[in-house]
Coordinates of N, CA, C and O in Angstrom, one line a residue:
M1215 N 8.5 -13.7 -8.6 CA 8.5 -12.8 -7.5 C 7.9 -13.6 -6.3 O 7.0 -14.9 -6.4
R1216 N 8.2 -13.3 -5.1 CA 8.1 -14.1 -3.7 C 6.8 -13.0 -3.2 O 7.3 -12.0 -2.9
L1217 N 5.4 -13.3 -2.9 CA 4.6 -12.3 -2.6 C 3.7 -13.1 -1.5 O 4.0 -14.0 -1.2
F1218 N 3.3 -12.0 -0.7 CA 2.4 -12.1 0.4 C 1.5 -11.1 0.5 O 2.0 -10.3 -0.4
L1219 N 0.1 -11.4 0.9 CA -0.7 -10.3 1.1 C -0.7 -10.0 2.8 O -0.6 -10.9 3.6
A1220 N -0.8 -8.6 3.2 CA -0.8 -8.4 4.4 C -1.2 -7.3 4.8 O -1.9 -6.4 3.9
V1221 N -1.5 -6.8 6.0 CA -1.8 -5.5 6.7 C -0.8 -5.2 7.3 O -0.1 -5.5 8.1
E1222 N -0.3 -3.8 6.6 CA 0.8 -3.1 7.1 C 0.7 -2.6 8.6 O -0.3 -1.8 8.7
V1223 N 1.7 -2.6 9.5 CA 1.4 -1.8 10.8 C 1.8 -0.4 10.6 O 2.7 -0.1 10.0
P1224 N 1.1 0.8 11.2 CA 1.5 2.0 10.9 C 2.8 2.3 11.5 O 3.2 1.7 12.8
A1225 N 3.3 3.4 11.2 CA 4.7 3.8 11.7 C 4.7 3.9 13.1 O 5.7 3.6 13.9
D1226 N 4.0 4.8 13.5 CA 3.8 4.8 15.2 C 3.9 3.6 16.2 O 4.5 3.6 16.8
H1227 N 2.7 2.9 15.7 CA 2.6 1.4 16.2 C 3.9 0.7 16.2 O 4.3 -0.4 17.0
A1228 N 4.5 0.6 15.0 CA 5.8 -0.2 14.6 C 7.1 0.4 15.5 O 7.7 -0.6 16.0
E1229 N 7.0 1.4 15.5 CA 8.0 2.1 16.5 C 7.9 1.5 18.1 O 8.8 1.1 18.5
E1230 N 6.5 1.7 18.3 CA 6.5 0.9 19.6 C 6.9 -0.4 19.8 O 7.5 -1.1 20.8
L1231 N 6.4 -1.1 18.5 CA 6.6 -2.8 18.8 C 8.4 -2.7 18.6 O 8.4 -3.8 19.3
F1232 N 9.2 -2.1 17.8 CA 10.5 -2.0 17.9 C 11.0 -2.0 19.2 O 12.0 -2.5 19.6
R1233 N 10.4 -1.1 19.9 CA 11.1 -1.3 21.5 C 10.4 -2.2 22.3 O 10.5 -1.6 23.7
A1234 N 9.6 -2.7 22.2 CA 9.0 -3.7 23.2 C 9.4 -4.4 23.8 O 9.3 -5.0 25.1
L1235 N 10.6 -5.0 23.4 CA 11.7 -6.1 24.0 C 12.7 -5.2 24.9 O 13.2 -4.4 24.2
P1236 N 13.1 -5.6 26.0 CA 14.1 -4.9 26.4 C 15.7 -5.2 26.0 O 15.8 -5.9 25.2
D1237 N 16.3 -4.0 26.0 CA 17.5 -3.9 25.2 C 18.2 -4.9 26.4 O 18.3 -5.4 27.4
G1238 N 19.6 -5.5 25.4 CA 20.4 -6.3 26.1 C 20.1 -7.8 26.0 O 20.9 -8.7 26.4
L1239 N 19.1 -8.0 25.3 CA 18.7 -9.9 25.2 C 19.6 -10.3 24.0 O 20.0 -9.7 22.9
P1240 N 20.5 -11.4 24.2 CA 21.2 -12.1 23.4 C 20.7 -12.4 21.9 O 19.5 -13.3 22.3
G1241 N 21.3 -12.5 21.1 CA 21.0 -13.0 19.6 C 19.9 -12.7 19.3 O 19.3 -13.4 18.3
L1242 N 19.4 -11.7 19.1 CA 18.1 -11.0 18.6 C 18.3 -10.1 17.6 O 19.1 -9.2 17.8
R1243 N 17.8 -10.1 16.3 CA 17.5 -9.7 15.2 C 16.3 -8.9 15.2 O 15.3 -9.4 14.9
R1244 N 16.3 -7.5 15.5 CA 14.6 -7.1 15.4 C 14.5 -6.6 14.2 O 14.9 -6.4 13.2
S1245 N 13.1 -6.9 14.2 CA 12.6 -6.3 12.6 C 12.5 -4.9 12.5 O 12.2 -4.3 13.6
R1246 N 12.7 -4.6 11.3 CA 12.8 -3.1 11.1 C 11.2 -2.5 11.4 O 10.4 -3.2 10.8
P1247 N 10.8 -1.4 11.8 CA 9.7 -0.8 11.7 C 8.9 -1.0 10.6 O 7.8 -1.3 10.5
D1248 N 9.7 -0.4 9.4 CA 9.1 -0.5 8.3 C 8.7 -1.7 7.6 O 7.8 -1.7 6.5
A1249 N 9.1 -2.8 8.2 CA 8.8 -3.9 7.8 C 7.6 -4.8 8.4 O 7.3 -6.1 8.3
M1250 N 7.0 -4.1 9.4 CA 6.1 -4.8 10.3 C 4.9 -4.8 10.0 O 4.3 -4.2 9.2
H1251 N 4.5 -6.1 9.8 CA 2.5 -6.5 9.1 C 2.5 -7.7 9.9 O 3.1 -8.4 10.3
V1252 N 1.0 -7.6 9.3 CA 0.6 -9.0 9.6 C 0.1 -9.8 8.2 O -1.0 -9.4 7.6
T1253 N 0.8 -10.8 8.2 CA 0.5 -11.7 6.7 C -0.9 -12.4 7.1 O -1.2 -13.0 7.9
L1254 N -1.7 -12.2 5.9 CA -2.9 -12.8 5.8 C -2.8 -14.0 5.0 O -3.6 -14.9 5.0
A1255 N -2.2 -13.9 3.9 CA -1.8 -15.2 2.9 C -0.3 -15.1 2.4 O -0.1 -14.1 1.9
F1256 N 0.4 -16.0 2.6 CA 1.8 -16.0 2.0 C 1.7 -17.2 0.8 O 1.2 -18.2 0.9
L1257 N 2.0 -16.2 -0.5 CA 2.2 -16.9 -1.8 C 3.2 -17.5 -1.7 O 3.2 -18.3 -2.9
G1258 N 4.4 -17.1 -1.7 CA 5.8 -17.7 -2.0 C 6.0 -17.2 -3.6 O 5.7 -16.3 -3.9
A1259 N 6.9 -18.1 -4.3 CA 7.1 -17.7 -5.3 C 5.8 -18.2 -6.5 O 5.2 -18.8 -6.6
T1260 N 5.6 -16.8 -7.1 CA 4.6 -16.5 -7.9 C 4.7 -15.8 -9.3 O 5.9 -14.9 -9.1
P1261 N 4.6 -16.6 -10.3 CA 5.0 -15.8 -11.7 C 4.5 -14.4 -12.0 O 3.3 -14.4 -11.2
E1262 N 5.3 -13.5 -12.4 CA 4.9 -12.1 -12.6 C 3.7 -12.0 -13.4 O 2.9 -11.2 -13.3
V1263 N 3.5 -12.7 -14.3 CA 2.1 -12.5 -14.9 C 0.8 -12.8 -14.5 O -0.3 -12.8 -14.7
R1264 N 1.1 -13.3 -13.1 CA -0.3 -13.7 -12.0 C -0.4 -12.5 -11.2 O -1.2 -12.6 -10.4
L1265 N 0.6 -11.5 -11.1 CA 0.3 -10.4 -10.1 C -1.2 -9.7 -10.4 O -1.7 -9.4 -9.5
G1266 N -1.5 -9.5 -11.4 CA -3.0 -9.0 -12.0 C -4.2 -9.7 -11.1 O -4.7 -9.2 -10.7
E1267 N -3.7 -11.2 -11.1 CA -4.8 -11.9 -10.4 C -4.8 -11.8 -8.9 O -5.6 -11.7 -7.8
V1268 N -3.3 -11.5 -8.5 CA -3.3 -11.5 -7.1 C -3.9 -9.9 -6.5 O -4.5 -10.0 -5.7
V1269 N -3.6 -9.1 -7.2 CA -4.4 -7.8 -7.0 C -5.6 -7.8 -7.1 O -6.5 -7.3 -6.3
S1270 N -6.4 -8.5 -7.9 CA -7.7 -8.6 -8.3 C -8.4 -9.3 -6.8 O -9.4 -8.7 -6.4
A1271 N -7.6 -10.8 -6.6 CA -8.2 -10.9 -5.3 C -8.1 -10.3 -4.2 O -9.0 -10.1 -3.0
A1272 N -6.9 -9.4 -3.9 CA -6.9 -8.6 -2.9 C -7.9 -7.4 -2.6 O -8.5 -7.0 -1.7
S1273 N -8.1 -6.8 -3.9 CA -8.9 -5.9 -4.2 C -10.5 -6.1 -3.9 O -11.3 -5.5 -3.1
T1274 N -11.1 -7.6 -4.4 CA -12.1 -8.0 -4.1 C -12.5 -8.3 -2.5 O -13.5 -7.8 -2.1
A1275 N -11.5 -9.0 -2.0 CA -11.6 -9.0 -0.5 C -11.6 -7.8 0.3 O -12.5 -7.6 1.4
A1276 N -10.6 -7.0 -0.1 CA -10.8 -5.6 0.9 C -12.0 -4.7 0.7 O -12.8 -4.4 1.5
A1277 N -12.5 -5.0 -0.6 CA -13.9 -4.2 -1.1 C -15.2 -4.7 0.0 O -16.0 -4.0 0.0
A1278 N -14.8 -5.8 0.0 CA -15.8 -6.6 1.0 C -15.9 -6.7 2.5 O -16.5 -7.3 3.5
T1279 N -14.8 -6.2 2.8 CA -14.7 -5.4 4.2 C -14.7 -4.4 4.9 O -13.8 -3.6 4.1
C1280 N -15.3 -3.9 5.9 CA -15.4 -2.8 6.2 C -14.0 -2.3 7.1 O -13.2 -3.2 7.9
A1281 N -13.5 -1.1 7.2 CA -12.4 -0.5 7.8 C -12.2 -1.0 9.3 O -13.6 -0.8 9.7
F1282 N -11.6 -1.4 9.7 CA -11.6 -1.9 11.3 C -10.2 -1.5 11.8 O -9.0 -1.1 11.5
S1283 N -10.3 -1.9 13.4 CA -9.2 -1.7 14.2 C -8.9 -3.0 15.1 O -10.0 -3.7 15.6
F1284 N -7.5 -3.3 15.5 CA -7.5 -4.4 16.7 C -6.5 -4.0 17.6 O -5.6 -2.7 17.0
T1285 N -6.4 -4.6 18.5 CA -5.3 -4.2 19.5 C -4.3 -5.2 19.8 O -4.5 -6.4 20.1
I1286 N -3.0 -5.0 19.8 CA -2.0 -5.6 19.8 C -1.8 -5.5 21.4 O -1.5 -4.6 22.0
D1287 N -1.7 -6.6 22.0 CA -1.9 -6.5 23.3 C -0.7 -7.6 24.0 O -0.7 -7.8 25.6
R1288 N -0.1 -8.4 23.3 CA 0.8 -9.3 24.1 C 1.7 -9.7 23.1 O 2.0 -9.9 21.8
L1289 N 3.1 -10.5 23.7 CA 3.9 -11.0 22.9 C 4.0 -12.6 23.3 O 3.1 -13.1 23.8
G1290 N 4.3 -13.2 22.0 CA 4.5 -14.3 22.0 C 5.7 -14.9 21.4 O 6.5 -14.3 21.1
R1291 N 5.9 -16.2 21.3 CA 7.3 -16.9 20.3 C 6.7 -18.1 19.8 O 5.8 -18.7 19.9
F1292 N 7.6 -18.4 18.4 CA 7.6 -19.5 18.2 C 8.8 -20.4 18.0 O 9.7 -19.4 17.8
P1293 N 8.9 -21.6 18.3 CA 7.7 -22.3 18.8 C 7.4 -21.8 20.2 O 8.3 -21.1 21.0
P1294 N 6.4 -22.3 20.7 CA 5.7 -21.9 21.9 C 6.6 -22.5 23.2 O 6.5 -22.0 24.3
E1295 N 7.2 -23.6 22.8 CA 8.1 -24.1 24.1 C 9.7 -24.6 23.4 O 9.7 -24.5 22.2
G1296 N 10.1 -24.6 24.4 CA 11.9 -25.0 24.0 C 12.5 -23.6 23.6 O 12.0 -22.6 23.9
A1297 N 13.4 -23.6 23.0 CA 14.3 -22.6 22.4 C 13.6 -21.6 21.3 O 13.1 -22.1 20.4
P1298 N 13.0 -20.2 21.7 CA 12.7 -19.5 20.8 C 13.6 -19.3 19.5 O 14.8 -19.2 19.5
R1299 N 12.4 -19.1 18.5 CA 13.1 -18.9 17.2 C 12.9 -17.1 16.7 O 13.4 -17.0 15.9
T1300 N 11.4 -17.0 17.0 CA 10.8 -15.6 16.5 C 9.9 -15.3 17.4 O 9.2 -16.1 18.3
I1301 N 10.1 -14.1 17.8 CA 9.4 -13.3 18.9 C 8.2 -12.3 18.1 O 8.8 -11.7 17.0
W1302 N 7.1 -12.4 18.5 CA 6.0 -11.9 17.7 C 5.2 -10.9 19.1 O 5.2 -11.4 19.9
A1303 N 4.5 -10.0 18.2 CA 3.2 -9.4 19.1 C 2.0 -9.7 18.4 O 1.8 -9.5 17.0
G1304 N 1.0 -9.8 19.0 CA -0.4 -9.7 18.5 C -1.5 -9.8 19.4 O -1.5 -9.3 20.7
P1305 N -2.7 -9.7 19.2 CA -4.1 -9.6 19.7 C -4.1 -11.0 20.6 O -4.1 -12.1 20.3
S1306 N -4.6 -10.5 21.9 CA -5.2 -11.8 22.5 C -6.6 -12.1 22.7 O -6.8 -13.4 22.7
T1307 N -7.2 -11.0 22.3 CA -8.9 -11.4 21.9 C -9.0 -10.5 20.7 O -8.4 -9.9 20.0
A1308 N -10.3 -10.9 20.3 CA -10.9 -9.9 19.0 C -10.2 -10.2 17.9 O -9.8 -9.1 17.2
R1309 N -10.2 -11.4 17.8 CA -9.4 -11.8 16.2 C -10.3 -11.7 15.4 O -10.0 -11.9 13.9
E1310 N -11.4 -11.7 15.3 CA -12.4 -12.0 14.3 C -12.4 -11.0 13.1 O -12.2 -11.5 12.0
P1311 N -12.2 -9.8 13.1 CA -11.9 -9.0 12.1 C -10.8 -9.4 11.1 O -11.0 -9.4 9.9
L1312 N -9.7 -9.5 12.1 CA -8.6 -9.8 10.9 C -8.8 -11.3 10.2 O -8.2 -11.6 9.2
G1313 N -9.4 -12.4 11.2 CA -9.5 -13.6 10.6 C -10.6 -13.5 9.7 O -10.4 -14.3 8.7
R1314 N -11.6 -12.8 9.6 CA -12.6 -12.8 8.5 C -11.9 -12.0 7.3 O -12.0 -12.7 6.3
L1315 N -11.3 -11.1 7.4 CA -10.3 -10.7 6.3 C -9.3 -11.6 5.9 O -9.4 -11.9 4.4
A1316 N -8.5 -12.1 6.4 CA -7.8 -13.3 5.9 C -8.8 -14.4 5.5 O -8.2 -15.0 4.0
L1317 N -9.7 -14.8 5.9 CA -10.7 -15.8 4.9 C -10.9 -15.3 3.7 O -11.0 -16.2 2.5
R1318 N -11.6 -14.1 3.4 CA -11.7 -13.5 2.4 C -10.6 -13.4 1.2 O -11.0 -13.6 0.4
V1319 N -9.6 -13.2 2.0 CA -8.2 -13.1 1.0 C -7.9 -14.4 0.5 O -7.9 -14.5 -0.7
R1320 N -8.0 -15.2 1.3 CA -7.9 -16.8 0.8 C -8.7 -17.4 0.0 O -8.4 -17.9 -0.9
A1321 N -10.1 -16.8 0.2 CA -11.2 -17.6 -0.7 C -10.8 -16.9 -2.0 O -11.1 -17.6 -3.0
E1322 N -10.6 -15.9 -2.2 CA -10.6 -14.9 -3.5 C -9.1 -15.7 -4.1 O -9.4 -15.8 -5.3
L1323 N -8.2 -16.2 -3.4 CA -7.1 -16.3 -4.0 C -7.1 -18.0 -4.2 O -7.0 -18.0 -5.8
R1324 N -7.6 -18.7 -3.8 CA -8.3 -20.1 -3.9 C -9.1 -19.9 -5.2 O -9.1 -21.0 -6.2
G1325 N -10.3 -19.4 -5.4 CA -11.3 -19.0 -6.5 C -10.6 -18.7 -8.1 O -10.8 -19.0 -8.7
R1326 N -9.2 -17.9 -7.7 CA -8.4 -17.8 -9.1 C -7.5 -18.8 -9.2 O -6.6 -18.6 -10.1
G1327 N -7.2 -19.9 -8.2 CA -6.4 -20.8 -8.7 C -5.0 -20.5 -8.4 O -3.8 -21.1 -8.8
I1328 N -4.9 -19.5 -7.2 CA -3.3 -19.1 -7.0 C -3.2 -19.8 -5.7 O -3.8 -19.9 -4.6
W1329 N -1.7 -20.4 -5.7 CA -1.3 -21.2 -4.3 C -1.2 -20.1 -3.4 O -0.6 -19.1 -3.5
F1330 N -1.4 -20.7 -2.0 CA -1.1 -20.1 -1.0 C -0.6 -20.6 0.3 O -0.9 -22.1 0.3
D1331 N 0.1 -20.4 1.0 CA 0.5 -21.5 2.3 C -0.9 -21.7 3.1 O -1.6 -20.5 3.4
G1332 N -1.2 -22.9 3.5 CA -2.7 -22.8 3.9 C -2.7 -23.0 5.4 O -3.7 -23.8 6.0
K1333 N -1.5 -23.0 5.9 CA -1.8 -23.1 7.6 C -2.2 -22.1 7.9 O -3.0 -21.3 7.6
P1334 N -3.4 -22.7 9.3 CA -4.0 -21.6 9.8 C -3.8 -20.3 10.4 O -2.4 -20.2 10.8
F1335 N -4.5 -19.3 10.1 CA -4.2 -18.2 10.3 C -4.2 -17.4 11.6 O -4.9 -18.0 12.5
Q1336 N -2.8 -17.3 12.1 CA -2.3 -16.8 13.7 C -2.0 -15.4 13.5 O -1.2 -15.1 13.1
P1337 N -3.0 -14.3 13.8 CA -2.4 -13.1 13.6 C -1.3 -12.8 14.4 O -1.3 -12.8 15.5
H1338 N -0.3 -11.9 13.7 CA 0.9 -11.8 14.5 C 1.9 -10.7 13.9 O 1.8 -10.8 12.4
V1339 N 2.5 -10.0 14.4 CA 3.6 -9.3 13.6 C 4.6 -9.6 14.5 O 5.3 -9.8 15.3
T1340 N 5.9 -9.9 13.3 CA 6.9 -10.7 14.0 C 8.0 -9.6 14.3 O 8.2 -8.4 13.5
I1341 N 8.6 -9.2 15.6 CA 9.3 -8.2 15.7 C 10.8 -8.7 16.1 O 11.5 -7.5 16.4
A1342 N 10.9 -9.8 16.2 CA 12.5 -10.4 16.3 C 12.7 -11.7 15.7 O 11.6 -12.4 16.1
R1343 N 13.7 -11.9 15.6 CA 14.0 -13.1 15.4 C 15.5 -13.7 15.9 O 16.2 -12.8 16.1
V1344 N 15.1 -14.9 16.5 CA 16.7 -15.4 17.2 C 17.8 -15.9 16.2 O 17.5 -16.7 15.4
V1345 N 18.9 -14.9 16.3 CA 19.8 -15.3 14.8 C 20.3 -16.6 14.7 O 20.9 -17.1 13.9
D1346 N 21.2 -16.9 16.1 CA 21.6 -18.3 16.2 C 20.7 -19.1 17.2 O 20.6 -18.6 18.0
R1347 N 21.3 -20.6 17.1 CA 20.9 -21.4 18.4 C 21.5 -20.9 19.6 O 22.8 -20.6 19.7
Q1348 N 20.5 -20.4 20.6 CA 21.3 -20.0 21.9 C 21.4 -20.9 22.9 O 20.7 -21.9 22.7
A1349 N 22.5 -20.8 23.7 CA 22.7 -21.8 25.0 C 21.5 -21.6 25.7 O 20.7 -20.8 25.5
A1350 N 21.4 -22.5 26.7 CA 20.0 -22.9 27.3 C 20.1 -21.3 28.3 O 18.7 -20.8 28.7
P1351 N 20.8 -20.8 29.1 CA 20.6 -19.7 29.8 C 19.9 -18.5 29.0 O 19.3 -17.9 29.0
E1352 N 20.6 -18.4 27.6 CA 20.2 -17.4 27.0 C 19.0 -17.3 26.4 O 18.0 -16.6 26.1
A1353 N 18.4 -18.6 26.0 CA 17.3 -19.0 25.6 C 16.3 -18.9 26.7 O 15.0 -18.1 26.3
R1354 N 16.5 -19.2 27.8 CA 15.6 -19.0 29.0 C 15.4 -17.4 29.3 O 14.3 -17.0 29.5
A1355 N 16.4 -16.6 28.9 CA 16.1 -15.1 29.1 C 15.2 -14.6 28.4 O 14.5 -13.9 28.3
I1356 N 15.3 -14.9 26.9 CA 14.7 -14.5 25.6 C 12.9 -15.0 26.1 O 12.2 -14.1 26.3
A1357 N 12.8 -16.3 26.6 CA 11.5 -16.9 26.7 C 11.1 -16.1 28.0 O 9.7 -15.6 28.1
A1358 N 11.6 -15.9 29.2 CA 11.2 -15.3 30.2 C 10.9 -13.6 30.0 O 9.9 -13.2 30.5
A1359 N 11.6 -12.9 28.8 CA 11.2 -11.7 28.9 C 10.0 -11.5 27.9 O 9.2 -10.6 28.2
V1360 N 9.8 -12.5 27.1 CA 8.6 -12.5 26.2 C 7.2 -12.8 27.0 O 6.2 -11.9 27.0
A1361 N 7.6 -13.8 28.1 CA 6.3 -14.1 29.1 C 6.2 -13.1 30.0 O 5.0 -12.9 30.4
A1362 N 7.2 -12.3 30.6 CA 6.8 -11.1 31.2 C 6.3 -9.9 30.8 O 5.7 -9.0 31.4
R1363 N 6.4 -9.5 29.5 CA 6.2 -8.1 28.8 C 4.7 -8.3 28.4 O 4.4 -9.0 28.2
R1364 N 4.0 -7.2 29.0 CA 2.5 -7.0 28.6 C 2.6 -5.8 27.8 O 3.4 -4.5 28.1
L1365 N 1.9 -5.7 26.6 CA 2.0 -4.2 25.9 C 0.4 -3.7 25.9 O -0.6 -4.2 26.5
R1366 N 0.4 -2.3 26.2 CA -0.6 -1.4 26.1 C -0.8 -0.5 25.1 O -0.1 0.7 25.0
M1367 N -1.2 -0.5 23.6 CA -1.0 0.1 22.4 C -2.4 0.5 22.3 O -3.3 0.1 22.4
A1368 N -2.3 1.6 21.7 CA -3.4 2.1 20.8 C -3.9 1.2 19.8 O -3.2 0.4 19.1
P1369 N -5.2 1.2 19.5 CA -5.6 0.2 18.4 C -5.1 0.2 17.0 O -4.8 1.6 16.8
V1370 N -4.7 -0.5 16.3 CA -4.2 -0.3 15.0 C -5.3 -0.1 13.8 O -6.1 -1.5 14.1
P1371 N -5.2 0.6 13.2 CA -6.2 0.9 12.1 C -5.9 0.0 10.8 O -4.9 0.1 10.7
V1372 N -7.0 -0.5 10.4 CA -6.7 -1.3 9.4 C -7.8 -1.0 8.0 O -8.8 -0.9 8.2
R1373 N -7.2 -0.2 7.2 CA -7.3 0.5 6.2 C -7.3 -0.1 4.6 O -8.1 0.3 3.7
E1374 N -6.2 -0.9 4.6 CA -6.1 -1.5 3.3 C -5.4 -2.8 3.5 O -4.8 -3.4 4.4
V1375 N -5.4 -3.6 2.3 CA -4.9 -5.1 2.0 C -3.7 -4.5 1.4 O -3.9 -4.1 0.2
A1376 N -2.5 -4.8 1.5 CA -1.2 -4.6 0.7 C -0.7 -5.9 0.0 O -0.6 -7.1 0.5
V1377 N -0.4 -5.5 -1.4 CA 0.3 -7.0 -2.1 C 2.0 -6.8 -1.9 O 2.2 -5.6 -2.2
I1378 N 2.8 -7.3 -1.1 CA 4.1 -7.4 -0.9 C 5.1 -8.5 -1.4 O 4.5 -9.6 -1.7
E1379 N 5.9 -7.9 -2.3 CA 6.9 -8.7 -2.7 C 8.5 -8.8 -1.8 O 8.5 -7.8 -1.1
S1380 N 8.7 -9.9 -1.4 CA 9.7 -10.0 -0.3 C 11.0 -10.6 -1.4 O 11.1 -11.3 -2.1
I1381 N 12.0 -9.5 -1.1 CA 13.2 -9.8 -1.8 C 14.2 -10.4 -0.8 O 14.6 -9.4 -0.2
L1382 N 14.7 -11.6 -1.0 CA 15.7 -12.2 -0.3 C 17.1 -11.7 -0.6 O 17.3 -11.6 -1.8
S1383 N 18.0 -11.4 0.4 CA 19.2 -11.1 0.3 C 20.1 -11.7 1.5 O 19.5 -12.1 2.7
P1384 N 21.2 -11.6 1.6 CA 22.1 -12.1 2.8 C 21.9 -11.4 4.0 O 21.8 -11.7 5.3
R1385 N 21.5 -10.2 3.9 CA 21.2 -9.2 4.9 C 19.9 -9.4 5.5 O 19.1 -8.5 6.3
G1386 N 18.8 -10.2 5.1 CA 17.6 -10.6 5.3 C 16.6 -10.0 4.1 O 17.1 -9.5 3.0
A1387 N 15.3 -10.2 4.4 CA 14.4 -9.6 3.6 C 13.9 -8.3 3.4 O 13.9 -7.7 4.3
R1388 N 13.8 -7.8 2.2 CA 13.5 -6.5 1.9 C 11.9 -6.3 1.3 O 11.9 -7.3 0.4
Y1389 N 11.1 -5.7 1.8 CA 9.6 -5.9 1.3 C 9.4 -4.4 0.6 O 9.6 -3.7 0.8
V1390 N 8.8 -4.9 -0.7 CA 8.4 -3.7 -1.7 C 6.8 -4.1 -1.7 O 6.4 -4.9 -2.3
R1391 N 6.2 -2.9 -1.5 CA 4.6 -3.0 -1.8 C 4.3 -2.8 -3.1 O 4.9 -1.8 -4.0
R1392 N 3.8 -3.8 -3.8 CA 3.4 -3.6 -5.1 C 1.7 -3.2 -5.3 O 2.0 -2.6 -6.3
W1393 N 1.0 -3.2 -4.5 CA -0.3 -2.9 -4.7 C -0.8 -2.7 -3.1 O -0.4 -3.4 -2.3
S1394 N -1.9 -1.5 -3.0 CA -2.6 -2.1 -2.1 C -4.1 -1.4 -2.3 O -4.4 -0.6 -3.3
A1395 N -4.9 -2.3 -2.0 CA -6.4 -2.1 -2.2 C -7.3 -1.6 -0.6 O -6.9 -2.3 0.4
P1396 N -7.9 -0.4 -1.2 CA -8.7 0.2 0.2 C -9.7 -0.7 0.8 O -10.4 -1.3 0.0
L1397 N -9.9 -0.9 2.0 CA -11.2 -1.5 2.6 C -12.3 -0.7 2.4 O -12.1 0.8 2.2
A1398 N -13.5 -1.1 2.5 CA -14.5 -0.3 2.3 C -14.9 0.8 3.6 O -14.4 0.1 4.8
T1399 N -15.2 2.1 3.2 CA -15.3 2.9 4.3 C -16.8 3.2 4.8 O -17.1 3.5 5.9
G1400 N -18.0 2.3 4.1 CA -19.4 3.1 4.4 C -19.9 2.2 5.1 O -19.4 0.9 5.4
R1401 N -21.0 2.4 5.8 CA -22.0 1.2 6.4 C -22.6 0.5 5.4 O -22.7 0.8 4.3
G1402 N -23.0 -0.6 5.9 CA -23.9 -1.7 4.9 C -23.0 -2.9 4.8 O -23.7 -3.7 4.1
R1403 N -21.8 -2.6 4.8 CA -21.0 -3.8 4.3 C -20.5 -4.5 5.2 O -20.1 -3.9 6.3
R1404 N -20.5 -5.7 5.4 CA -20.1 -6.6 6.7 C -18.7 -6.7 6.6 O -18.1 -7.0 5.5
T1405 N -18.2 -7.0 7.8 CA -16.7 -7.2 7.9 C -16.5 -8.9 8.2 O -17.5 -9.5 8.8

């Protein structure tokens, strides 16, 4: 199974992100609102017999983190220069709670000997992908739309860590939540 650990974006926020880009931009495949998330750790192909350890890692990291919120207030793209391939939304400041949660999740996975992609954590929600290589004018139009757009969204609540299976198909990935672990709600636990 192909797994990742994530913070899922609530439906109302995801609907707003779905509409964040102007209509009519060429060659974009927008992310489905029900698939929007912030990846904390991407595990990739993981034997099913290790699912229990992955759930345990998520649960331990979540229990050590108080529930919090973060604000999505900007759009960006990968790569940051040249023709864009992925359009994302994320926080421009106050990344600390998400970053600490990602560090805890990764430490718990590492402690159990579970492989994950070790790229530095950059909190973002993929909101669209460029489906084909675009000609220069179309690529510039997409890049300009991303650069010009500012978001004003309500804070996104983070109340749990989800273990998600990514099932690939010719129509794109389908995400299935396999487990979720609640974050701590009481005082006295550090985030």
